[in-house]
């Protein structure tokens, strides 16, 4: 058991290196998140930091609205602003908990942006970490997966914090009870249809053979250290062998072949996600097969073309996977912004095989053809106006919103 004062000290350490503009608290009304609210909310106010609270209603249980109202009442007593974020996107297909989690993070990120918050705190505990590692063991995860959830993770200018990750669920509930603070138990947390619930039960069953929550958390901590070292190696390889061109990634084939397998896979996986926009790493078997095949021939994976060209492995967006046409200034294909003069009826779409021949100097650019075909172009009807990546930019320019995750060679 952790002493109550120590619980509060652990939870509030996130303020030392955390939010500067404003802090968001994601509070469902369960025990963990209510502890988060009552630990961090008053501390934020005491530090003069703006703090807002959000509850996501997934529209899956009729009781959820009343639970959100009780969170709102608790926030009012603490002098904190509260907002309910609604999700009604479940179509009954696929993994419900995964879909709900991704929707929750998207809603919270948008909420944080609207209110100029630079960090959002989540209520994950030490128990959640152990369950996560166990589930990932079952999926055959590698170092990254077994490193579990991070205490702090930056994405898109927002930091996701998990201040309770070192604390046990039972200790947090005891802390609430000692202060006369209530919470709501979500019935889905005991529904065996969900993998996390089964993992929670399995943890109790395997403790007699020495597999304990503490042991799984210790594994996650060791794996996080290993992940940091592997990321350093991938970054070093990228800095010596990778260049970016027209939204594509070119990696020197010789340097890639000499690198250890894990470093090679890590760099190529990062390139695939950066180009294709996938949230998740490709499956190991598919990644290995694509990388091995691309040493001598063209391959595709996750909306990305892999092909050998001029001594490098080129990874380019697959033209068939590019997004629909977009208006000037709006994101296209989830990664490009194209700007230029006001032109009625202009739209952004892939340059494609109809547009590339209209860029006579494209062969001298030193860029793989697949990359240019999938690059953004300005069209007015069927007329090509500009192709900023293919040497026909004029007054138009194109840029990629997200930076590559590793260092690269200078242009």
CSV table of C-alpha atoms in Angstrom, one decimal:
chain,number,residue,atom,x,y,z
A,1,UNK,CA,0.0,0.0,0.0
A,2,UNK,CA,1.3,3.5,-0.9
A,3,UNK,CA,0.8,6.2,1.8
A,4,UNK,CA,-1.8,8.8,0.8
A,5,UNK,CA,0.6,11.7,0.7
A,6,UNK,CA,2.9,9.7,-1.5
A,7,UNK,CA,0.1,9.1,-3.9
A,8,UNK,CA,-0.5,12.8,-4.4
A,9,UNK,CA,3.2,13.5,-4.7
A,10,UNK,CA,3.6,10.9,-7.5
A,11,UNK,CA,0.5,12.1,-9.3
A,12,UNK,CA,1.4,15.7,-9.3
A,13,UNK,CA,5.0,15.3,-10.4
A,14,UNK,CA,3.8,15.8,-14.0
A,15,UNK,CA,3.6,19.5,-13.3
A,16,UNK,CA,7.4,19.8,-13.1
A,17,UNK,CA,7.9,19.1,-16.8
A,18,UNK,CA,4.4,19.1,-18.1
A,19,UNK,CA,1.8,21.7,-19.2
A,20,UNK,CA,2.7,25.3,-19.7
A,21,UNK,CA,-0.4,26.8,-21.4
A,22,UNK,CA,-3.2,24.7,-20.0
A,23,UNK,CA,-4.0,21.2,-18.8
A,24,UNK,CA,-6.9,19.0,-19.8
A,25,UNK,CA,-8.2,16.2,-17.7
A,26,UNK,CA,-10.0,13.2,-19.3
A,27,UNK,CA,-12.4,12.1,-16.7
A,28,UNK,CA,-15.0,9.3,-17.3
A,29,UNK,CA,-16.3,9.1,-13.8
A,30,UNK,CA,-14.6,5.8,-12.9
A,31,UNK,CA,-12.4,5.5,-9.8
A,32,UNK,CA,-9.1,6.1,-11.6
A,33,UNK,CA,-10.2,9.2,-13.5
A,34,UNK,CA,-12.0,10.7,-10.4
A,35,UNK,CA,-8.7,10.3,-8.5
A,36,UNK,CA,-7.0,12.1,-11.4
A,37,UNK,CA,-9.6,14.9,-11.2
A,38,UNK,CA,-9.3,15.4,-7.4
A,39,UNK,CA,-5.5,15.1,-7.4
A,40,UNK,CA,-4.6,17.3,-10.4
A,41,UNK,CA,-7.5,19.7,-10.6
A,42,UNK,CA,-6.8,21.5,-7.3
A,43,UNK,CA,-3.0,21.4,-7.9
A,44,UNK,CA,-3.4,23.0,-11.3
A,45,UNK,CA,-5.5,25.8,-9.8
A,46,UNK,CA,-3.0,26.3,-7.0
A,47,UNK,CA,-0.2,26.7,-9.6
A,48,UNK,CA,-2.3,29.2,-11.5
A,49,UNK,CA,-2.5,26.9,-14.5
A,50,UNK,CA,-5.6,26.8,-16.7
A,51,UNK,CA,-7.4,23.4,-16.2
A,52,UNK,CA,-10.4,22.0,-18.0
A,53,UNK,CA,-12.1,18.7,-17.8
A,54,UNK,CA,-13.8,16.6,-20.5
A,55,UNK,CA,-15.9,13.4,-20.4
A,56,UNK,CA,-16.4,11.4,-23.6
A,57,UNK,CA,-19.8,9.9,-24.0
A,58,UNK,CA,-19.5,7.0,-26.5
A,59,UNK,CA,-23.3,6.6,-26.7
A,60,UNK,CA,-23.1,3.0,-25.8
A,61,UNK,CA,-24.7,3.0,-22.3
A,62,UNK,CA,-27.8,4.9,-21.2
A,63,UNK,CA,-26.2,5.5,-17.8
A,64,UNK,CA,-23.3,7.4,-19.3
A,65,UNK,CA,-25.1,10.7,-19.4
A,66,UNK,CA,-25.9,10.6,-15.7
A,67,UNK,CA,-22.3,9.6,-15.0
A,68,UNK,CA,-21.0,12.6,-17.0
A,69,UNK,CA,-23.4,14.8,-15.1
A,70,UNK,CA,-21.9,13.6,-11.8
A,71,UNK,CA,-18.4,14.4,-13.1
A,72,UNK,CA,-19.7,17.9,-14.1
A,73,UNK,CA,-21.0,18.4,-10.5
A,74,UNK,CA,-17.6,17.4,-9.0
A,75,UNK,CA,-15.9,19.8,-11.4
A,76,UNK,CA,-18.2,22.6,-10.3
A,77,UNK,CA,-17.3,22.0,-6.7
A,78,UNK,CA,-13.7,22.3,-7.6
A,79,UNK,CA,-14.2,25.4,-9.7
A,80,UNK,CA,-13.3,23.6,-13.0
A,81,UNK,CA,-14.9,23.9,-16.4
A,82,UNK,CA,-16.4,20.6,-17.7
A,83,UNK,CA,-17.5,19.6,-21.2
A,84,UNK,CA,-19.1,16.4,-22.6
A,85,UNK,CA,-17.7,15.2,-25.9
A,86,UNK,CA,-20.1,12.9,-27.8
A,87,UNK,CA,-19.2,10.0,-30.1
A,88,UNK,CA,-21.8,8.3,-32.2
A,89,UNK,CA,-19.5,6.6,-34.7
A,90,UNK,CA,-19.8,3.0,-33.8
A,91,UNK,CA,-21.2,1.0,-36.7
A,92,UNK,CA,-21.2,-2.4,-35.0
A,93,UNK,CA,-18.2,-3.6,-37.0
A,94,UNK,CA,-14.7,-4.5,-35.8
A,95,UNK,CA,-13.2,-4.1,-32.3
A,96,UNK,CA,-15.4,-1.9,-30.2
A,97,UNK,CA,-12.9,-1.1,-27.5
A,98,UNK,CA,-10.2,-0.2,-30.0
A,99,UNK,CA,-12.6,2.0,-32.1
A,100,UNK,CA,-13.9,3.7,-28.9
A,101,UNK,CA,-10.3,4.4,-27.8
A,102,UNK,CA,-9.3,5.9,-31.1
A,103,UNK,CA,-12.4,8.0,-31.2
A,104,UNK,CA,-11.8,9.2,-27.6
A,105,UNK,CA,-8.3,10.3,-28.4
A,106,UNK,CA,-9.4,12.1,-31.5
A,107,UNK,CA,-12.2,13.9,-29.6
A,108,UNK,CA,-9.9,14.9,-26.8
A,109,UNK,CA,-7.2,16.1,-29.1
A,110,UNK,CA,-9.7,18.4,-30.9
A,111,UNK,CA,-11.0,19.6,-27.6
A,112,UNK,CA,-7.5,20.4,-26.4
A,113,UNK,CA,-6.8,22.4,-29.5
A,114,UNK,CA,-10.0,24.4,-29.3
A,115,UNK,CA,-9.1,25.4,-25.7
A,116,UNK,CA,-5.4,26.0,-26.3
A,117,UNK,CA,-4.3,23.2,-23.9
A,118,UNK,CA,-0.8,21.8,-24.4
A,119,UNK,CA,-1.3,18.6,-22.3
A,120,UNK,CA,-4.1,16.2,-21.6
A,121,UNK,CA,-3.8,13.8,-18.6
A,122,UNK,CA,-5.3,10.3,-18.7
A,123,UNK,CA,-6.1,8.0,-15.8
A,124,UNK,CA,-4.2,4.9,-16.6
A,125,UNK,CA,-2.7,3.1,-13.6
A,126,UNK,CA,0.0,0.5,-12.8
A,127,UNK,CA,-2.7,-2.2,-13.2
A,128,UNK,CA,-3.6,-0.9,-16.7
A,129,UNK,CA,0.1,-1.1,-17.6
A,130,UNK,CA,0.4,-4.7,-16.5
A,131,UNK,CA,-2.8,-5.7,-18.4
A,132,UNK,CA,-1.5,-3.9,-21.5
A,133,UNK,CA,1.8,-5.8,-21.4
A,134,UNK,CA,0.0,-9.1,-21.0
A,135,UNK,CA,-2.3,-8.5,-23.9
A,136,UNK,CA,0.6,-7.5,-26.1
A,137,UNK,CA,2.6,-10.6,-25.1
A,138,UNK,CA,-0.4,-12.5,-26.4
A,139,UNK,CA,-0.2,-10.7,-29.7
A,140,UNK,CA,3.5,-11.4,-30.1
A,141,UNK,CA,4.5,-7.8,-29.8
A,142,UNK,CA,8.1,-6.7,-30.0
A,143,UNK,CA,10.2,-4.3,-27.9
A,144,UNK,CA,7.9,-1.3,-28.7
A,145,UNK,CA,4.7,-3.0,-27.7
A,146,UNK,CA,6.2,-4.6,-24.6
A,147,UNK,CA,7.4,-1.2,-23.4
A,148,UNK,CA,3.8,-0.5,-22.6
A,149,UNK,CA,2.2,2.9,-22.2
A,150,UNK,CA,4.5,5.9,-21.8
A,151,UNK,CA,4.1,8.4,-18.9
A,152,UNK,CA,4.3,11.2,-21.4
A,153,UNK,CA,4.0,11.1,-25.2
A,154,UNK,CA,4.0,14.0,-27.6
A,155,UNK,CA,1.9,14.0,-30.7
A,156,UNK,CA,0.8,16.9,-33.0
A,157,UNK,CA,1.8,19.6,-30.6
A,158,UNK,CA,0.0,18.0,-27.7
A,159,UNK,CA,1.4,16.0,-24.8
A,160,UNK,CA,-0.5,13.0,-23.4
A,161,UNK,CA,0.3,12.5,-19.7
A,162,UNK,CA,-0.3,9.5,-17.5
A,163,UNK,CA,0.4,10.8,-14.0
A,164,UNK,CA,-1.1,7.7,-12.3
A,165,UNK,CA,0.9,5.1,-14.2
A,166,UNK,CA,3.0,4.2,-11.1
A,167,UNK,CA,0.0,3.9,-8.8
A,168,UNK,CA,-2.3,1.0,-8.1
A,169,UNK,CA,-6.0,1.0,-8.7
A,170,UNK,CA,-6.9,-0.2,-5.2
A,171,UNK,CA,-4.7,2.5,-3.6
A,172,UNK,CA,-6.5,5.2,-5.7
A,173,UNK,CA,-9.9,4.0,-4.6
A,174,UNK,CA,-8.8,3.9,-1.0
A,175,UNK,CA,-7.6,7.5,-1.4
A,176,UNK,CA,-11.0,8.5,-2.7
A,177,UNK,CA,-12.9,6.6,0.1
A,178,UNK,CA,-10.8,8.3,2.8
A,179,UNK,CA,-12.0,11.7,1.5
A,180,UNK,CA,-15.6,10.7,1.0
A,181,UNK,CA,-15.3,11.0,-2.8
A,182,UNK,CA,-17.4,8.7,-5.0
A,183,UNK,CA,-17.1,7.2,-8.5
A,184,UNK,CA,-19.1,5.1,-10.9
A,185,UNK,CA,-18.1,1.6,-12.0
A,186,UNK,CA,-18.5,1.0,-15.7
A,187,UNK,CA,-20.1,-2.4,-16.1
A,188,UNK,CA,-18.1,-3.0,-19.3
A,189,UNK,CA,-15.0,-3.4,-17.0
A,190,UNK,CA,-16.4,-6.7,-15.9
A,191,UNK,CA,-17.7,-7.9,-19.2
A,192,UNK,CA,-15.7,-10.9,-20.4
A,193,UNK,CA,-16.4,-10.2,-24.0
A,194,UNK,CA,-13.6,-7.6,-23.8
A,195,UNK,CA,-10.0,-8.6,-24.0
A,196,UNK,CA,-8.8,-6.3,-21.2
A,197,UNK,CA,-11.4,-7.8,-18.8
A,198,UNK,CA,-10.1,-11.3,-19.7
A,199,UNK,CA,-6.5,-10.2,-19.2
A,200,UNK,CA,-7.4,-8.8,-15.8
A,201,UNK,CA,-8.8,-12.2,-14.8
A,202,UNK,CA,-5.9,-14.0,-16.3
A,203,UNK,CA,-3.4,-12.0,-14.3
A,204,UNK,CA,-4.9,-13.3,-11.1
A,205,UNK,CA,-4.8,-16.9,-12.4
A,206,UNK,CA,-1.1,-16.8,-13.4
A,207,UNK,CA,0.2,-15.1,-10.3
A,208,UNK,CA,0.9,-18.5,-8.6
A,209,UNK,CA,3.5,-19.3,-11.3
A,210,UNK,CA,5.3,-16.0,-10.7
A,211,UNK,CA,3.8,-13.8,-13.4
A,212,UNK,CA,2.7,-10.8,-11.4
A,213,UNK,CA,1.6,-7.3,-12.3
A,214,UNK,CA,4.8,-5.9,-10.8
A,215,UNK,CA,6.9,-8.3,-12.9
A,216,UNK,CA,5.0,-7.2,-16.1
A,217,UNK,CA,5.5,-3.6,-15.2
A,218,UNK,CA,9.2,-4.2,-14.6
A,219,UNK,CA,9.4,-5.8,-18.1
A,220,UNK,CA,7.8,-2.8,-19.6
A,221,UNK,CA,10.3,-0.5,-17.9
A,222,UNK,CA,13.2,-2.6,-19.2
A,223,UNK,CA,11.7,-2.7,-22.7
A,224,UNK,CA,11.3,1.1,-22.7
A,225,UNK,CA,15.0,1.4,-22.1
A,226,UNK,CA,15.7,-1.0,-25.0
A,227,UNK,CA,13.3,0.9,-27.2
A,228,UNK,CA,15.2,4.1,-26.5
A,229,UNK,CA,18.5,2.5,-27.6
A,230,UNK,CA,17.0,1.0,-30.7
A,231,UNK,CA,15.4,4.4,-31.7
A,232,UNK,CA,18.9,6.0,-31.3
A,233,UNK,CA,20.3,3.4,-33.8
A,234,UNK,CA,17.5,3.9,-36.3
A,235,UNK,CA,18.0,7.7,-36.0
A,236,UNK,CA,21.7,7.3,-36.6
A,237,UNK,CA,21.1,5.1,-39.7
A,238,UNK,CA,18.6,7.5,-41.1
A,239,UNK,CA,20.9,10.5,-40.6
A,240,UNK,CA,23.6,8.7,-42.8
A,241,UNK,CA,21.4,7.0,-45.4
A,242,UNK,CA,18.0,8.7,-45.8
A,243,UNK,CA,16.9,11.7,-47.8
A,244,UNK,CA,13.4,13.0,-48.4
A,245,UNK,CA,12.1,14.1,-51.8
A,246,UNK,CA,8.6,15.0,-53.0
A,247,UNK,CA,7.0,13.2,-50.0
A,248,UNK,CA,9.0,10.1,-50.6
A,249,UNK,CA,11.8,8.5,-48.6
A,250,UNK,CA,15.0,7.2,-50.3
A,251,UNK,CA,17.3,5.0,-48.2
A,252,UNK,CA,20.8,4.1,-49.5
A,253,UNK,CA,20.5,0.4,-50.3
A,254,UNK,CA,24.1,-0.5,-49.2
A,255,UNK,CA,23.7,1.2,-45.8
A,256,UNK,CA,20.3,-0.4,-45.3
A,257,UNK,CA,21.7,-3.9,-46.1
A,258,UNK,CA,24.6,-3.5,-43.6
A,259,UNK,CA,22.3,-2.4,-40.7
A,260,UNK,CA,21.1,-4.9,-38.1
A,261,UNK,CA,17.7,-6.3,-39.0
A,262,UNK,CA,15.8,-4.5,-36.2
A,263,UNK,CA,17.3,-1.2,-37.1
A,264,UNK,CA,16.5,-1.8,-40.8
A,265,UNK,CA,12.9,-2.7,-40.0
A,266,UNK,CA,12.4,0.2,-37.6
A,267,UNK,CA,13.5,2.8,-40.2
A,268,UNK,CA,11.4,1.3,-43.0
A,269,UNK,CA,8.4,1.0,-40.7
A,270,UNK,CA,8.7,4.6,-39.7
A,271,UNK,CA,8.9,5.6,-43.4
A,272,UNK,CA,5.8,3.5,-44.3
A,273,UNK,CA,3.8,5.2,-41.5
A,274,UNK,CA,5.0,8.7,-42.4
A,275,UNK,CA,4.0,8.2,-46.1
A,276,UNK,CA,0.9,6.0,-45.7
A,277,UNK,CA,-0.5,7.7,-42.6
A,278,UNK,CA,-1.1,4.4,-40.7
A,279,UNK,CA,-1.5,4.7,-36.9
A,280,UNK,CA,0.1,1.3,-36.4
A,281,UNK,CA,3.3,-0.4,-37.5
A,282,UNK,CA,2.8,-3.0,-40.3
A,283,UNK,CA,2.8,-6.6,-39.2
A,284,UNK,CA,6.3,-8.1,-38.9
A,285,UNK,CA,5.7,-10.8,-41.5
A,286,UNK,CA,4.3,-8.4,-44.1
A,287,UNK,CA,7.1,-5.9,-43.4
A,288,UNK,CA,9.8,-8.5,-43.9
A,289,UNK,CA,8.3,-9.8,-47.1
A,290,UNK,CA,7.9,-6.4,-48.6
A,291,UNK,CA,11.4,-5.3,-47.6
A,292,UNK,CA,13.0,-8.5,-48.9
A,293,UNK,CA,11.1,-8.4,-52.2
A,294,UNK,CA,11.8,-4.7,-52.7
A,295,UNK,CA,15.5,-5.4,-52.9
A,296,UNK,CA,15.0,-6.5,-56.5
A,297,UNK,CA,11.4,-5.6,-57.6
A,298,UNK,CA,8.6,-3.2,-56.9
A,299,UNK,CA,6.4,-4.1,-53.9
A,300,UNK,CA,3.5,-2.3,-52.1
A,301,UNK,CA,2.5,-2.3,-48.4
A,302,UNK,CA,0.1,0.0,-46.6
A,303,UNK,CA,-0.6,2.3,-49.5
A,304,UNK,CA,3.2,2.7,-50.1
A,305,UNK,CA,5.3,1.6,-53.1
A,306,UNK,CA,8.7,0.1,-52.2
A,307,UNK,CA,11.2,-0.2,-55.1
A,308,UNK,CA,14.9,-0.2,-55.8
A,309,UNK,CA,16.1,2.7,-57.9
A,310,UNK,CA,19.5,4.3,-58.4
A,311,UNK,CA,21.2,2.5,-55.5
A,312,UNK,CA,18.5,3.3,-53.0
A,313,UNK,CA,15.3,1.8,-51.6
A,314,UNK,CA,12.5,4.3,-52.5
A,315,UNK,CA,9.3,4.4,-50.5
A,316,UNK,CA,6.7,6.5,-52.3
A,317,UNK,CA,2.9,7.0,-51.9
A,318,UNK,CA,0.9,4.5,-53.9
A,319,UNK,CA,-1.1,6.7,-56.3
A,320,UNK,CA,-4.2,4.4,-56.0
A,321,UNK,CA,-4.2,5.0,-52.3
A,322,UNK,CA,-4.1,8.8,-52.4
A,323,UNK,CA,-7.0,10.7,-50.9
A,324,UNK,CA,-9.8,12.4,-52.9
A,325,UNK,CA,-9.4,15.9,-54.4
A,326,UNK,CA,-9.2,18.8,-51.9
A,327,UNK,CA,-9.6,22.5,-52.0
A,328,UNK,CA,-6.6,24.8,-52.1
A,329,UNK,CA,-5.2,25.3,-48.6
A,330,UNK,CA,-7.0,22.2,-47.2
A,331,UNK,CA,-5.0,19.1,-46.3
A,332,UNK,CA,-4.7,16.6,-49.1
A,333,UNK,CA,-4.0,12.9,-48.6
A,334,UNK,CA,-3.7,13.5,-44.9
A,335,UNK,CA,-0.3,15.1,-45.2
A,336,UNK,CA,0.1,17.8,-47.9
A,337,UNK,CA,-0.8,21.5,-47.9
A,338,UNK,CA,-0.7,23.3,-51.2
A,339,UNK,CA,-0.9,27.1,-51.4
A,340,UNK,CA,-1.0,29.6,-54.3
A,341,UNK,CA,-3.1,32.2,-56.1
A,342,UNK,CA,-6.9,32.4,-55.8
A,343,UNK,CA,-8.2,30.3,-58.8
A,344,UNK,CA,-11.9,29.5,-59.2
A,345,UNK,CA,-12.6,25.8,-59.4
A,346,UNK,CA,-9.0,24.8,-58.6
A,347,UNK,CA,-8.5,21.6,-56.6
A,348,UNK,CA,-5.6,19.4,-55.4
A,349,UNK,CA,-5.3,15.9,-56.6
A,350,UNK,CA,-2.4,13.5,-57.5
A,351,UNK,CA,-0.3,14.5,-60.5
A,352,UNK,CA,-0.9,11.0,-62.0
A,353,UNK,CA,0.0,9.6,-65.4
A,354,UNK,CA,-2.0,12.4,-67.2
A,355,UNK,CA,-0.1,15.2,-65.5
A,356,UNK,CA,3.5,13.9,-65.4
A,357,UNK,CA,4.2,14.1,-69.2
A,358,UNK,CA,3.2,17.8,-68.9
A,359,UNK,CA,6.3,18.3,-66.6
A,360,UNK,CA,9.1,18.0,-69.2
A,361,UNK,CA,12.0,18.3,-66.7
A,362,UNK,CA,10.8,15.6,-64.3
A,363,UNK,CA,13.5,13.1,-65.3
A,364,UNK,CA,16.2,15.5,-64.3
A,365,UNK,CA,14.9,15.8,-60.7
A,366,UNK,CA,16.4,12.6,-59.5
A,367,UNK,CA,13.1,11.4,-58.0
A,368,UNK,CA,11.5,8.1,-58.5
A,369,UNK,CA,8.6,8.2,-60.9
A,370,UNK,CA,6.2,6.7,-58.4
A,371,UNK,CA,6.8,9.5,-56.0
A,372,UNK,CA,6.1,12.2,-58.7
A,373,UNK,CA,2.9,10.4,-59.8
A,374,UNK,CA,1.5,10.5,-56.3
A,375,UNK,CA,2.6,14.1,-55.6
A,376,UNK,CA,0.1,16.9,-55.3
A,377,UNK,CA,-0.9,18.9,-58.3
A,378,UNK,CA,-3.2,21.8,-59.0
A,379,UNK,CA,-6.0,21.0,-61.4
A,380,UNK,CA,-8.7,23.1,-62.9
A,381,UNK,CA,-11.1,20.7,-64.4
A,382,UNK,CA,-8.9,18.5,-66.6
A,383,UNK,CA,-6.3,21.2,-67.0
A,384,UNK,CA,-3.0,20.9,-65.1
A,385,UNK,CA,-2.2,24.3,-63.5
A,386,UNK,CA,0.8,23.4,-61.4
A,387,UNK,CA,2.9,20.5,-60.1
A,388,UNK,CA,5.1,22.0,-57.3
A,389,UNK,CA,7.1,18.7,-56.7
A,390,UNK,CA,7.6,18.0,-60.4
A,391,UNK,CA,9.4,21.2,-61.5
A,392,UNK,CA,6.2,23.0,-62.5
A,393,UNK,CA,5.4,25.1,-59.4
A,394,UNK,CA,5.3,28.7,-60.6
A,395,UNK,CA,3.5,30.6,-57.8
A,396,UNK,CA,2.4,27.4,-56.1
A,397,UNK,CA,4.1,25.6,-53.3
A,398,UNK,CA,3.5,22.3,-51.5
A,399,UNK,CA,4.6,21.2,-48.0
A,400,UNK,CA,4.1,18.2,-45.8
A,401,UNK,CA,2.5,18.9,-42.5
A,402,UNK,CA,4.3,16.3,-40.3
A,403,UNK,CA,8.1,16.0,-40.0
A,404,UNK,CA,9.9,12.7,-40.6
A,405,UNK,CA,10.5,11.0,-37.2
A,406,UNK,CA,14.3,10.7,-37.7
A,407,UNK,CA,17.2,12.8,-38.8
A,408,UNK,CA,17.8,12.8,-42.6
A,409,UNK,CA,20.6,13.8,-45.0
A,410,UNK,CA,20.6,17.4,-46.0
A,411,UNK,CA,19.2,18.3,-49.4
